Amino acid sequence: MATSIQKAKRLLTKMTLDEKIGQMVQFGRIKLNEKNLVREGKIGSFLNSRNVALVNEVQRIAMEQSRLKIPLLIGSDIIHGYVSTFPIPVAEACSWNLDLIESSAKHAMTEAAADGIRWNFAPMVDIARDPRWGRIAEGAGEDPYLGAQIAKARVRGFQAKGKNGYPLAAACAKHFVAYGGAEGGRDYNTVDMSEHVLRTTYLPPFKAAVDEGVMSFMSSFNDILSVPSSANDFSLRQVLKGEWRFDGFVVSDWESIEEVIAHGIADDRTSSALAGLKSGVDMDMHSGVYHDHLKELVIKDKKLELLIDDSVLRILKIKYDLGLFEHPYTDPNLRDEVILNKETVEMTLKMARESIVLLKNEALLPLSKEQKIALIGPFGDDPHTPIGCWGAEGNHKNTVTVKMAFENAGLDFVIAQGCDSIDPKVEWIQEAVDLASHQDIIILTLGERQDMSGENNNRAFLDLPGAQLELLRALKKLNKPIITLLFNGRPMTIPETVEKSDALLAVWHLGLSSGTAITEILFGDVNPSGKLVTTFPKTVGQIPLYYNHKRTGRPKFRRYIDCDEEPLFHFGFGLSYSNFIYDKLIMKKSRLGKKDKLEFTIDVYNDSDIDGQEIVQVYYRDLLAQVTRPVKELCAFEKANFKAHQLKTLSFSIPISQFGYYDPEMNFIIEKGNFALWVGPSSIEGIASEFTIR
Ligand code: GLC
């Protein structure tokens, strides 16, 4: 049986230059005036066409009317659900539940594949340390190790086998690379960092995606090491295709090949096409520079056809791997079976439950259902915001709001918006205060509207928008318990909200089952288990502020005369209704060879009357190295389930290779020396130990 690459090589020998270039061309939503281009084999892919009849129609042209009958590859952004919306990715990451995250991705892709989408521009695996950047919502936070595990889980989910035995879709690790390092958190801005930081912090989740078999990559808008990613030989050919031996293909981000002109690296579209081709971008998303100029470039320099052959082979291999030649069409009846089906909707609820992070609880939660509630704030009855950024085909009509969930639960409550989510001049604060004055408790919905995060939705201030803080201050004067639900797309600087709330939950933009999951947690039907994957700063002036910062020469010195450097909430932090006690960290061996594993056990006891889940985290510090190493780094974790009053002994086994680092000459080394170890509930507390690599 010929392999995909063998079939691709055989097909390549039959292809004209026009047909080869056609495979490297992707245009936007299918416009049927491009039928001729499909017929002539001059387009290989479309993006964002989410209509199975249209996809089948244009696929039929390719399969029946073109000369070589090469199937089209239809791509789209299924970032956190297709029609059934899941929590935004950064919220899902707060579950630290890799199986659930994988299942969320698989369910989302199953729905999208029913519309003929067989390539997903996800997972977004950009490490993000700057919450001003709107796209922090789309990833898995600030830690390379956790980001790598979640990248693998999402690749597994998106590329899970479908009914025909082929992967549901090709996943796409994006945005390669270091897009999250944009200066000032301003999207598309300059990214300037050392190769050492690049390799230590930003590359690991992408390498993990390659190790998990991701079928495509997307080059990013930004420059890296002063060269735009979509013309960057170092990142694409030296690292990705060279060191990592990646055998899938690279698509540019939207028109980012042509944008190297704006970067000042090329002076016209022809030279931008040449820059993209030479650097290893295999497919041009939407700009048309490959469609318009590759042929003339080959006519001038025949050798370039070898680069084109490599790109086309990569693309064809993936199309064979997806089974598109055998199964180019999608059964239009499939969508009735899979879209918004019971199992998928239930999965959105399971994911939402574990994405919520309890940040404060002054012995108030869980609530009893007999209390008279005032549901106040702009998001209690807002079906749009829970869909979040990149909502794909998510429809607000499907959202269960907090109001709806309260009604479904038969709760005794009144509701008032109190203020607009954004416009400070639009508020009904007094009306809300009057209404709340007759109730026992206040449940306050504050935060960011759906369109305040995601692509190019960056913020210079991370406070509560509009008159939300004034609303909280006014309600506080009633001296009633206040439970604040934060509908956030990113970490927010809300110290006064924390101080004035008796309980606070980060509920993010939680998707279709938002209200149900929130209500289950408020009333104790579900015990919250989420933990933060991004540091929450107290103020924007502290940014960048992340837990795994490097060691410095004067760690005890103050950093600002007007603020300390403590965050509002730390990476890995999250409360539970249970109380987990850590004890007995027992190292199997403390002196280890380079081929050993670091093995230890930890006792964790659920000192409460309710079942719960705990995310046990393992951090280490390299005490002596040739470069400045982080003060602390996550190296393992386990999310464990506990019955009430249950004691568990958890075992960890970590390969010593995981404690290696890049030396000043960029060699990855595993060095002898001493290491500190912490095991605990977050990045700021735990039982300490140590070990030595000899
Ligand atoms: C956008 C985004 C990218 C997305 C692509 C296609 O500009 O940067 O993440 O996959 O275009 O929609």
XYZ file of C-alpha atoms and ligand atoms in Angstrom:
706
model
C 0.000 0.000 0.000
C 1.604 3.260 -1.111
C 2.122 5.835 1.598
C 0.688 9.338 1.346
C 4.045 10.795 0.398
C 4.546 8.140 -2.288
C 1.126 8.939 -3.749
C 1.950 12.643 -3.568
C 5.251 12.153 -5.380
C 3.543 10.158 -8.096
C 0.881 12.830 -8.566
C 3.473 15.611 -8.588
C 5.146 14.139 -11.654
C 1.914 14.685 -13.615
C 1.375 18.290 -12.557
C 1.974 21.396 -14.635
C 3.574 24.437 -13.031
C 0.167 26.147 -12.954
C -1.368 23.162 -11.166
C 1.498 23.036 -8.669
C 1.115 26.723 -7.870
C -2.649 26.202 -7.582
C -2.100 23.923 -4.602
C -0.271 26.774 -2.849
C -3.173 29.182 -3.270
C -5.936 29.707 -0.727
C -8.713 32.212 -1.240
C -11.513 33.349 1.029
C -15.128 32.323 1.187
C -15.976 30.393 -1.980
C -17.055 32.870 -4.607
C -18.498 30.873 -7.439
C -16.831 33.145 -9.988
C -13.727 31.241 -8.956
C -15.227 28.061 -10.407
C -12.944 28.400 -13.432
C -9.884 28.636 -11.240
C -10.998 25.426 -9.521
C -11.659 23.793 -12.904
C -8.167 24.821 -14.054
C -6.586 23.512 -10.843
C -5.428 27.019 -9.873
C -6.861 26.993 -6.316
C -6.077 24.339 -3.683
C -7.998 25.647 -0.711
C -10.732 27.994 0.479
C -11.254 29.350 3.961
C -14.292 30.260 6.001
C -16.883 28.643 3.758
C -19.232 27.047 6.276
C -21.897 25.662 3.979
C -21.838 21.974 3.199
C -23.864 22.304 -0.028
C -21.520 24.984 -1.368
C -18.441 23.038 -0.298
C -19.732 19.890 -2.016
C -20.604 21.881 -5.142
C -17.144 23.355 -5.553
C -15.500 20.079 -4.561
C -17.452 18.373 -7.337
C -15.969 20.804 -9.836
C -12.475 19.919 -8.611
C -13.140 16.176 -8.590
C -15.078 15.898 -11.844
C -14.048 18.780 -14.083
C -10.404 19.502 -13.301
C -7.632 17.635 -15.115
C -6.016 15.913 -12.125
C -9.019 15.780 -9.787
C -7.150 17.027 -6.715
C -9.605 17.686 -3.857
C -9.861 21.134 -2.288
C -9.039 21.627 1.380
C -11.593 23.783 3.196
C -10.259 25.569 6.282
C -11.838 27.659 9.023
C -11.333 28.916 12.577
C -12.966 26.544 15.052
C -11.303 28.044 18.093
C -13.672 26.944 20.864
C -16.638 25.234 19.332
C -18.492 25.431 16.041
C -22.244 25.792 16.606
C -22.113 24.469 20.166
C -19.889 27.070 21.788
C -17.336 25.966 24.370
C -15.545 28.242 26.847
C -12.876 30.465 25.289
C -9.554 28.576 25.163
C -7.896 30.428 28.051
C -10.897 29.475 30.225
C -10.749 25.836 29.120
C -7.062 25.876 30.013
C -8.002 26.828 33.585
C -9.560 23.374 33.894
C -6.058 21.809 33.565
C -8.119 18.792 32.423
C -6.368 17.484 29.325
C -8.936 14.780 28.589
C -11.786 17.283 28.739
C -9.917 19.769 26.561
C -9.211 17.044 24.010
C -12.857 16.021 24.050
C -13.979 19.633 23.637
C -11.763 19.927 20.545
C -13.038 16.640 19.116
C -16.686 17.613 19.575
C -16.094 20.997 18.003
C -14.325 19.483 15.018
C -17.015 16.817 14.586
C -19.603 19.564 14.185
C -17.457 21.598 11.790
C -16.515 18.575 9.658
C -20.237 18.049 9.054
C -20.126 21.331 7.124
C -17.187 20.148 5.013
C -14.496 21.895 7.056
C -11.483 19.548 7.109
C -8.781 21.963 8.238
C -8.951 23.918 11.451
C -6.808 27.010 12.061
C -6.306 25.897 15.643
C -4.909 25.300 18.247
C -3.535 28.725 18.933
C -0.529 27.854 21.083
C 0.991 31.296 21.577
C 2.407 31.860 25.045
C 0.893 35.123 26.307
C 2.332 37.116 29.175
C 0.647 40.445 28.430
C -3.082 40.684 29.230
C -3.378 43.916 27.260
C -3.169 41.650 24.174
C -6.688 40.648 23.167
C -5.595 37.259 21.857
C -4.559 36.035 25.305
C -8.162 34.797 25.241
C -7.360 32.272 22.504
C -4.478 30.364 24.027
C -3.462 28.435 27.125
C -1.790 31.166 29.165
C 1.754 31.996 30.224
C 3.417 28.692 30.965
C 5.372 26.705 28.337
C 4.917 23.293 29.999
C 1.145 23.615 30.509
C 0.860 25.222 27.081
C 2.643 22.256 25.537
C 0.371 19.692 27.212
C -2.739 21.594 26.154
C -1.405 22.023 22.614
C -1.049 18.244 22.357
C -4.536 17.655 23.763
C -6.101 20.043 21.268
C -4.171 18.522 18.329
C -5.386 15.066 19.388
C -8.953 16.335 19.579
C -9.033 18.201 16.276
C -7.226 15.377 14.428
C -9.231 12.592 16.055
C -10.331 9.817 13.718
C -13.680 10.307 12.051
C -16.158 7.572 11.041
C -14.258 6.915 7.811
C -11.089 6.189 9.764
C -9.351 9.351 8.611
C -8.679 12.360 10.848
C -11.663 14.661 11.240
C -9.438 17.503 10.095
C -5.915 18.823 9.917
C -5.094 20.958 12.932
C -2.909 24.040 12.560
C -0.460 25.169 15.228
C -0.482 28.952 15.227
C 0.842 31.628 15.140
C 4.400 30.622 14.428
C 6.084 32.216 16.214
C 6.014 34.348 19.377
C 2.991 36.373 18.270
C 2.066 36.714 21.945
C 5.225 38.710 22.565
C 3.918 41.771 20.714
C 5.312 44.897 22.366
C 2.737 46.735 24.465
C 0.239 43.959 23.921
C -0.570 45.688 20.648
C -1.634 43.155 18.034
C 0.580 42.803 14.953
C 3.299 44.821 16.726
C 7.032 44.177 16.831
C 8.197 41.129 18.719
C 11.750 41.515 19.921
C 13.340 38.844 22.075
C 16.502 36.799 22.270
C 16.730 33.417 20.593
C 17.203 32.081 24.100
C 13.794 33.337 25.289
C 12.272 32.197 22.021
C 13.544 28.650 22.473
C 12.872 28.499 26.210
C 9.414 30.051 26.356
C 7.670 30.425 22.983
C 8.783 27.413 20.931
C 7.960 24.521 23.344
C 4.169 24.421 22.717
C 4.819 24.394 18.947
C 7.359 21.585 19.296
C 4.785 19.696 21.360
C 2.255 20.108 18.551
C 4.783 18.670 16.069
C 5.473 15.762 18.431
C 1.707 15.125 18.546
C 1.535 14.981 14.757
C -0.022 18.325 13.926
C -0.563 18.445 10.176
C -0.090 22.160 9.527
C 1.380 25.371 10.911
C 0.477 28.997 10.410
C 3.165 31.648 10.166
C 2.398 34.773 12.169
C 2.001 38.469 11.344
C 4.898 39.632 13.506
C 8.619 39.753 12.970
C 10.850 37.515 15.042
C 14.611 38.101 15.400
C 13.883 41.092 13.154
C 12.520 39.115 10.208
C 8.772 38.764 9.516
C 7.589 35.235 10.392
C 6.125 34.781 6.910
C 9.538 35.328 5.363
C 11.653 33.827 8.112
C 14.066 31.142 7.030
C 15.307 30.644 10.599
C 11.928 29.795 12.167
C 10.446 27.953 9.189
C 13.302 26.141 7.520
C 15.996 25.937 10.196
C 13.816 25.196 13.238
C 10.453 23.838 12.056
C 11.387 21.885 8.928
C 15.041 21.332 9.852
C 15.573 20.696 13.540
C 12.036 19.423 14.133
C 11.729 17.602 10.757
C 8.106 18.779 10.420
C 6.565 17.060 7.359
C 3.268 18.926 7.188
C 2.778 22.283 5.512
C 2.840 25.939 6.516
C 0.111 28.400 5.598
C 0.673 32.123 6.021
C -1.643 34.051 8.270
C -4.103 36.265 6.407
C -2.102 38.070 3.648
C 0.994 38.048 5.866
C 3.254 37.164 2.913
C 2.194 40.318 1.080
C 2.525 42.233 4.371
C 6.301 41.810 4.303
C 6.109 44.784 1.931
C 4.688 46.867 4.791
C 7.413 45.439 7.033
C 9.872 46.945 4.559
C 11.423 43.580 3.719
C 10.093 43.439 0.139
C 9.409 46.271 -2.279
C 6.647 44.688 -4.321
C 4.285 41.708 -4.426
C 6.616 39.678 -6.628
C 9.481 39.960 -4.158
C 7.115 39.264 -1.275
C 6.092 36.036 -2.999
C 9.748 35.138 -3.455
C 10.464 35.857 0.230
C 7.581 33.651 1.319
C 8.526 30.780 -0.972
C 12.224 30.825 -0.088
C 11.528 30.971 3.661
C 9.228 27.935 3.573
C 5.669 29.265 3.590
C 3.914 26.570 1.559
C 0.503 28.173 1.082
C -0.545 31.805 0.684
C -3.688 32.670 2.640
C -5.775 35.099 0.632
C -3.202 37.662 -0.588
C -2.888 36.146 -4.093
C 0.855 36.860 -4.358
C 1.588 33.188 -5.054
C -1.261 33.006 -7.557
C -0.069 36.155 -9.327
C 3.726 35.907 -9.215
C 5.197 32.454 -8.572
C 5.056 31.468 -12.238
C 7.007 34.491 -13.424
C 9.564 33.851 -10.673
C 10.107 30.255 -11.854
C 10.417 31.383 -15.453
C 13.251 33.680 -14.328
C 14.843 31.121 -12.011
C 13.991 27.495 -12.805
C 15.600 26.302 -9.546
C 12.680 27.795 -7.624
C 10.472 25.011 -8.942
C 12.280 22.680 -6.544
C 10.981 24.778 -3.649
C 7.509 24.722 -5.167
C 7.711 20.940 -5.502
C 8.542 20.634 -1.803
C 5.604 22.826 -0.816
C 3.190 20.994 -3.097
C 4.345 17.590 -1.837
C 3.638 18.698 1.727
C 0.161 19.908 0.854
C -0.716 16.832 -1.212
C 0.575 14.522 1.533
C -1.850 16.109 4.021
C -4.728 15.843 1.552
C -3.946 12.114 1.194
C -3.558 11.757 4.979
C -7.031 13.273 5.389
C -8.510 10.787 2.919
C -9.797 13.635 0.761
C -9.012 11.833 -2.502
C -11.211 8.899 -1.425
C -13.826 10.929 0.499
C -13.934 14.439 -0.986
C -17.589 15.022 -0.185
C -19.524 15.494 3.037
C -22.870 13.876 3.694
C -25.209 16.872 4.043
C -27.433 14.881 6.403
C -24.567 14.507 8.872
C -25.090 17.965 10.321
C -28.576 17.062 11.591
C -26.988 14.204 13.483
C -24.019 16.009 15.036
C -24.737 19.720 15.348
C -25.999 20.776 18.796
C -26.561 17.132 19.651
C -27.133 16.166 23.267
C -23.648 14.759 23.799
C -21.948 17.900 22.494
C -24.135 20.280 24.481
C -23.433 18.217 27.590
C -19.724 18.466 26.802
C -19.972 22.273 26.710
C -21.437 22.113 30.227
C -18.758 19.744 31.538
C -16.048 21.997 30.092
C -17.665 25.143 31.477
C -17.957 23.701 34.987
C -14.205 23.045 35.187
C -13.206 26.339 33.536
C -14.620 28.545 36.292
C -12.060 29.787 38.843
C -13.136 30.637 42.390
C -10.885 33.557 43.360
C -12.417 34.650 46.658
C -14.945 33.155 49.047
C -15.562 34.713 52.468
C -17.498 31.706 53.717
C -20.384 32.708 51.521
C -20.499 30.074 48.787
C -22.151 27.734 48.106
C -25.460 29.534 48.492
C -28.729 28.084 49.680
C -31.563 28.211 47.138
C -34.005 29.767 49.605
C -32.322 33.141 49.626
C -33.820 36.118 47.818
C -31.384 37.120 45.101
C -30.719 40.355 43.243
C -29.089 39.525 39.929
C -27.501 42.836 38.991
C -25.141 43.840 36.165
C -24.800 44.018 32.378
C -24.127 40.306 31.762
C -26.836 38.453 33.701
C -29.168 38.433 30.746
C -26.634 38.840 27.920
C -26.623 35.826 25.546
C -23.891 37.258 23.293
C -20.958 37.761 25.661
C -20.675 34.109 26.797
C -19.949 33.208 23.152
C -16.701 35.164 23.389
C -14.256 35.966 20.593
C -13.968 33.671 17.553
C -17.482 32.345 18.051
C -17.572 30.575 14.632
C -21.231 29.558 14.067
C -22.166 30.019 17.699
C -25.596 31.620 17.973
C -26.679 33.685 20.955
C -30.114 32.042 20.710
C -28.502 28.871 22.074
C -26.866 30.508 25.084
C -28.129 29.692 28.557
C -27.700 32.990 30.409
C -27.465 33.285 34.200
C -31.026 34.646 34.181
C -32.291 31.644 32.256
C -30.435 29.244 34.528
C -31.894 30.939 37.613
C -35.359 30.572 36.106
C -34.677 26.927 35.245
C -33.592 26.380 38.856
C -36.778 28.007 40.175
C -34.849 30.582 42.151
C -36.437 33.619 43.840
C -34.654 36.520 42.174
C -35.051 39.971 40.694
C -32.870 41.326 37.916
C -31.536 44.730 36.847
C -28.790 45.649 34.409
C -27.508 48.544 36.534
C -25.239 49.889 33.804
C -24.127 49.430 30.238
C -21.182 47.049 29.829
C -19.046 49.729 28.191
C -20.620 53.224 28.065
C -20.014 55.028 31.391
C -22.800 57.483 30.627
C -25.422 54.762 30.385
C -26.370 53.552 33.851
C -29.404 52.739 35.943
C -27.500 52.415 39.209
C -30.075 53.877 41.573
C -32.807 51.650 40.153
C -30.585 48.625 40.659
C -29.720 49.652 44.215
C -33.377 50.166 45.048
C -34.258 46.742 43.685
C -31.375 45.026 45.479
C -32.239 46.692 48.804
C -35.189 44.288 49.237
C -33.144 41.124 48.621
C -30.886 38.954 50.823
C -27.852 38.735 48.556
C -26.489 40.365 45.428
C -25.067 38.399 42.537
C -23.216 40.917 40.387
C -22.201 40.264 36.779
C -19.271 42.436 35.722
C -16.435 42.243 33.190
C -15.774 42.535 29.465
C -18.185 42.325 26.593
C -17.546 39.655 23.967
C -15.892 42.107 21.558
C -13.308 43.429 24.023
C -10.921 40.504 23.527
C -9.770 38.405 20.598
C -7.950 39.598 17.506
C -7.032 43.272 17.507
C -9.132 43.914 20.616
C -6.309 45.063 22.873
C -6.774 47.263 25.913
C -4.495 49.867 27.468
C -6.551 49.739 30.685
C -7.694 46.470 32.208
C -10.184 47.923 34.683
C -13.903 47.312 34.677
C -15.297 49.225 31.702
C -18.097 51.777 31.805
C -19.843 52.510 35.136
C -19.399 48.959 36.464
C -17.199 49.950 39.402
C -19.615 52.743 40.347
C -22.387 50.154 40.329
C -20.394 47.924 42.693
C -19.593 50.850 45.006
C -23.254 51.856 45.186
C -24.406 48.296 45.914
C -21.728 47.885 48.560
C -23.434 50.607 50.622
C -26.371 48.254 51.138
C -24.134 46.092 53.354
C -25.440 42.916 51.775
C -23.278 39.986 50.673
C -21.997 40.514 47.133
C -20.940 37.639 44.875
C -19.222 38.954 41.772
C -19.163 36.939 38.548
C -16.374 38.220 36.289
C -17.163 37.724 32.588
C -13.606 38.265 31.365
C -11.666 37.492 28.203
C -8.337 38.154 29.947
C -6.809 38.920 33.360
C -8.216 42.225 34.658
C -6.888 44.778 37.138
C -9.730 44.732 39.664
C -8.291 45.158 43.180
C -11.260 47.210 44.435
C -13.699 44.672 43.010
C -11.867 41.924 44.876
C -11.912 43.954 48.082
C -15.623 44.859 47.821
C -16.811 41.394 46.804
C -17.451 38.753 49.441
C -16.986 36.115 46.780
C -15.531 36.361 43.292
C -15.512 33.892 40.412
C -13.770 34.270 37.059
C -16.416 32.847 34.744
C -14.717 34.107 31.583
C -16.721 33.787 28.366
C -18.013 30.353 29.081
C -19.956 29.348 25.971
C -23.375 27.890 25.411
C -23.832 26.422 28.908
C -22.519 29.490 30.726
C -25.494 30.184 32.994
C -26.040 26.552 33.882
C -22.428 25.966 34.941
C -22.329 29.207 36.938
C -25.562 28.355 38.751
C -24.417 24.817 39.550
C -21.289 26.228 41.181
C -23.036 29.084 43.015
C -25.388 26.621 44.723
C -22.874 23.848 45.309
C -24.134 21.278 42.806
C -20.604 21.485 41.407
C -17.451 22.126 43.421
C -15.233 24.663 41.566
C -11.833 23.283 40.502
C -10.350 25.743 37.982
C -6.946 27.359 38.484
C -5.474 30.375 36.702
C -3.142 29.909 33.755
C -2.312 33.614 33.577
C -1.143 36.002 36.276
C -3.638 38.770 37.165
C -1.713 42.026 37.726
C -2.952 44.624 40.215
C -2.360 47.399 37.725
C -1.377 47.741 34.076
C 1.837 49.440 35.160
C 3.144 46.125 36.461
C 2.946 44.453 33.042
C 4.728 42.291 31.998
C 4.174 40.291 35.159
C 4.356 36.524 35.057
C 5.277 33.850 37.598
C 8.175 32.176 35.809
C 10.288 35.321 35.468
C 14.063 34.967 35.451
C 16.253 35.328 38.506
C 17.837 38.762 38.938
C 20.768 40.229 40.828
C 18.642 42.158 43.361
C 15.501 40.156 43.977
C 14.811 41.885 47.269
C 14.912 45.409 45.881
C 11.605 47.225 45.375
C 10.560 47.572 41.790
C 8.377 50.672 41.938
C 8.140 53.500 44.413
C 4.359 53.463 44.008
C 3.488 49.772 43.762
C 4.872 46.406 44.763
C 5.375 43.589 42.259
C 2.857 41.236 43.809
C 0.077 40.251 41.400
C -3.597 40.376 42.274
C -3.787 36.621 41.639
C -0.953 34.209 40.951
C -0.513 31.635 38.210
C -1.986 28.302 39.316
C -4.295 29.874 41.926
C -7.895 28.815 42.378
C -10.081 27.959 45.385
C -12.444 25.079 46.040
C -15.313 24.440 48.441
C -13.089 21.649 49.735
C -9.917 22.168 51.741
C -6.978 20.185 50.394
C -4.098 19.459 52.738
C -0.672 18.493 51.341
C 1.654 16.268 53.319
C 4.535 13.782 53.131
C 6.483 14.686 49.989
C 8.660 11.583 49.717
C 11.453 11.455 47.134
C 12.217 7.965 45.860
C 15.756 9.076 45.078
C 17.304 12.530 45.374
C 20.543 11.971 43.453
C 19.793 11.147 39.841
C 21.660 10.363 36.649
C 20.775 12.061 33.374
C 18.844 9.043 32.160
C 16.865 8.651 35.393
C 13.423 9.870 36.310
C 12.649 12.107 39.251
C 10.140 10.077 41.243
C 8.246 11.097 44.341
C 4.897 10.799 46.088
C 2.748 13.405 47.785
C -0.187 12.882 50.147
C -3.210 15.081 49.535
C -6.196 14.986 51.891
C -9.645 16.385 51.159
C -10.431 17.819 54.574
C -14.072 18.589 53.773
C -17.504 17.001 53.623
C -17.800 17.370 49.841
C -16.218 15.628 46.896
C -13.845 17.801 44.921
C -11.031 17.980 42.391
C -7.553 19.331 43.084
C -4.903 20.352 40.565
C -1.648 19.302 42.185
C 1.230 21.292 40.717
C 4.959 20.572 40.644
C 7.484 23.392 40.237
C 11.279 23.429 40.218
C 14.167 25.845 40.207
C 17.593 25.186 38.702
C 19.859 26.565 41.439
C 22.982 27.020 39.334
C 23.232 27.343 35.556
C 25.187 29.071 32.805
C 22.277 31.408 32.071
C 19.677 33.226 34.192
C 16.947 30.655 34.801
C 13.365 31.216 35.985
C 12.703 31.565 39.692
C 10.229 28.748 39.305
C 8.970 26.543 36.477
C 6.004 24.188 36.247
C 7.244 20.692 35.359
C 4.267 18.433 36.129
C 0.685 18.482 37.372
C -2.183 16.132 38.044
C -5.876 16.900 38.411
C -7.185 14.364 40.904
C -10.712 13.576 42.092
C -11.362 13.218 45.821
C -14.310 11.941 47.803
C -15.155 13.806 51.004
C -12.421 13.181 53.578
C -10.429 11.072 51.142
C -6.646 10.831 51.363
C -4.730 10.057 48.199
C -1.041 9.409 47.642
C -0.173 10.737 44.207
C 2.925 9.548 42.375
C 4.977 11.575 39.921
C 7.705 10.441 37.565
C 9.500 13.156 35.587
C 12.274 12.436 33.058
C 15.474 14.231 33.997
C 15.673 15.560 30.428
C 12.836 17.869 31.399
C 15.265 19.876 33.540
C 17.569 20.753 30.665
C 18.032 24.249 29.253
C 19.699 26.161 26.443
C 23.233 27.283 27.234
C 24.661 30.596 25.960
C 25.617 28.891 22.691
C 22.021 27.639 22.222
C 22.893 24.019 22.920
C 20.223 22.160 24.874
C 22.049 20.664 27.837
C 21.188 18.616 30.903
C 23.616 19.783 33.520
C 24.702 18.320 36.810
C 23.664 20.363 39.782
C 21.158 20.994 42.538
C 17.501 21.801 42.097
C 14.709 22.989 44.371
C 11.285 21.371 44.090
C 7.845 22.435 45.277
C 4.595 20.485 45.221
C 1.402 22.334 46.030
C -1.917 23.930 45.031
C -0.449 26.890 43.123
C 2.781 28.588 42.053
C 3.090 30.378 45.399
C 2.691 27.612 47.934
C 3.734 24.020 48.370
C 5.895 21.530 50.198
C 9.561 21.998 49.379
C 12.237 19.460 48.627
C 15.336 19.216 46.487
C 17.209 16.888 44.172
C 20.556 16.640 42.456
C 21.533 15.619 38.966
C 24.943 13.959 39.294
C -6.771 35.920 11.211
C -6.010 35.344 12.381
C -5.754 33.870 12.287
C -6.899 33.198 11.538
C -6.872 33.710 10.116
C -8.016 33.115 9.278
O -6.249 37.166 10.870
O -4.769 35.964 12.713
O -5.619 33.379 13.628
O -6.727 31.785 11.557
O -6.903 35.126 10.044
O -9.246 33.549 9.780
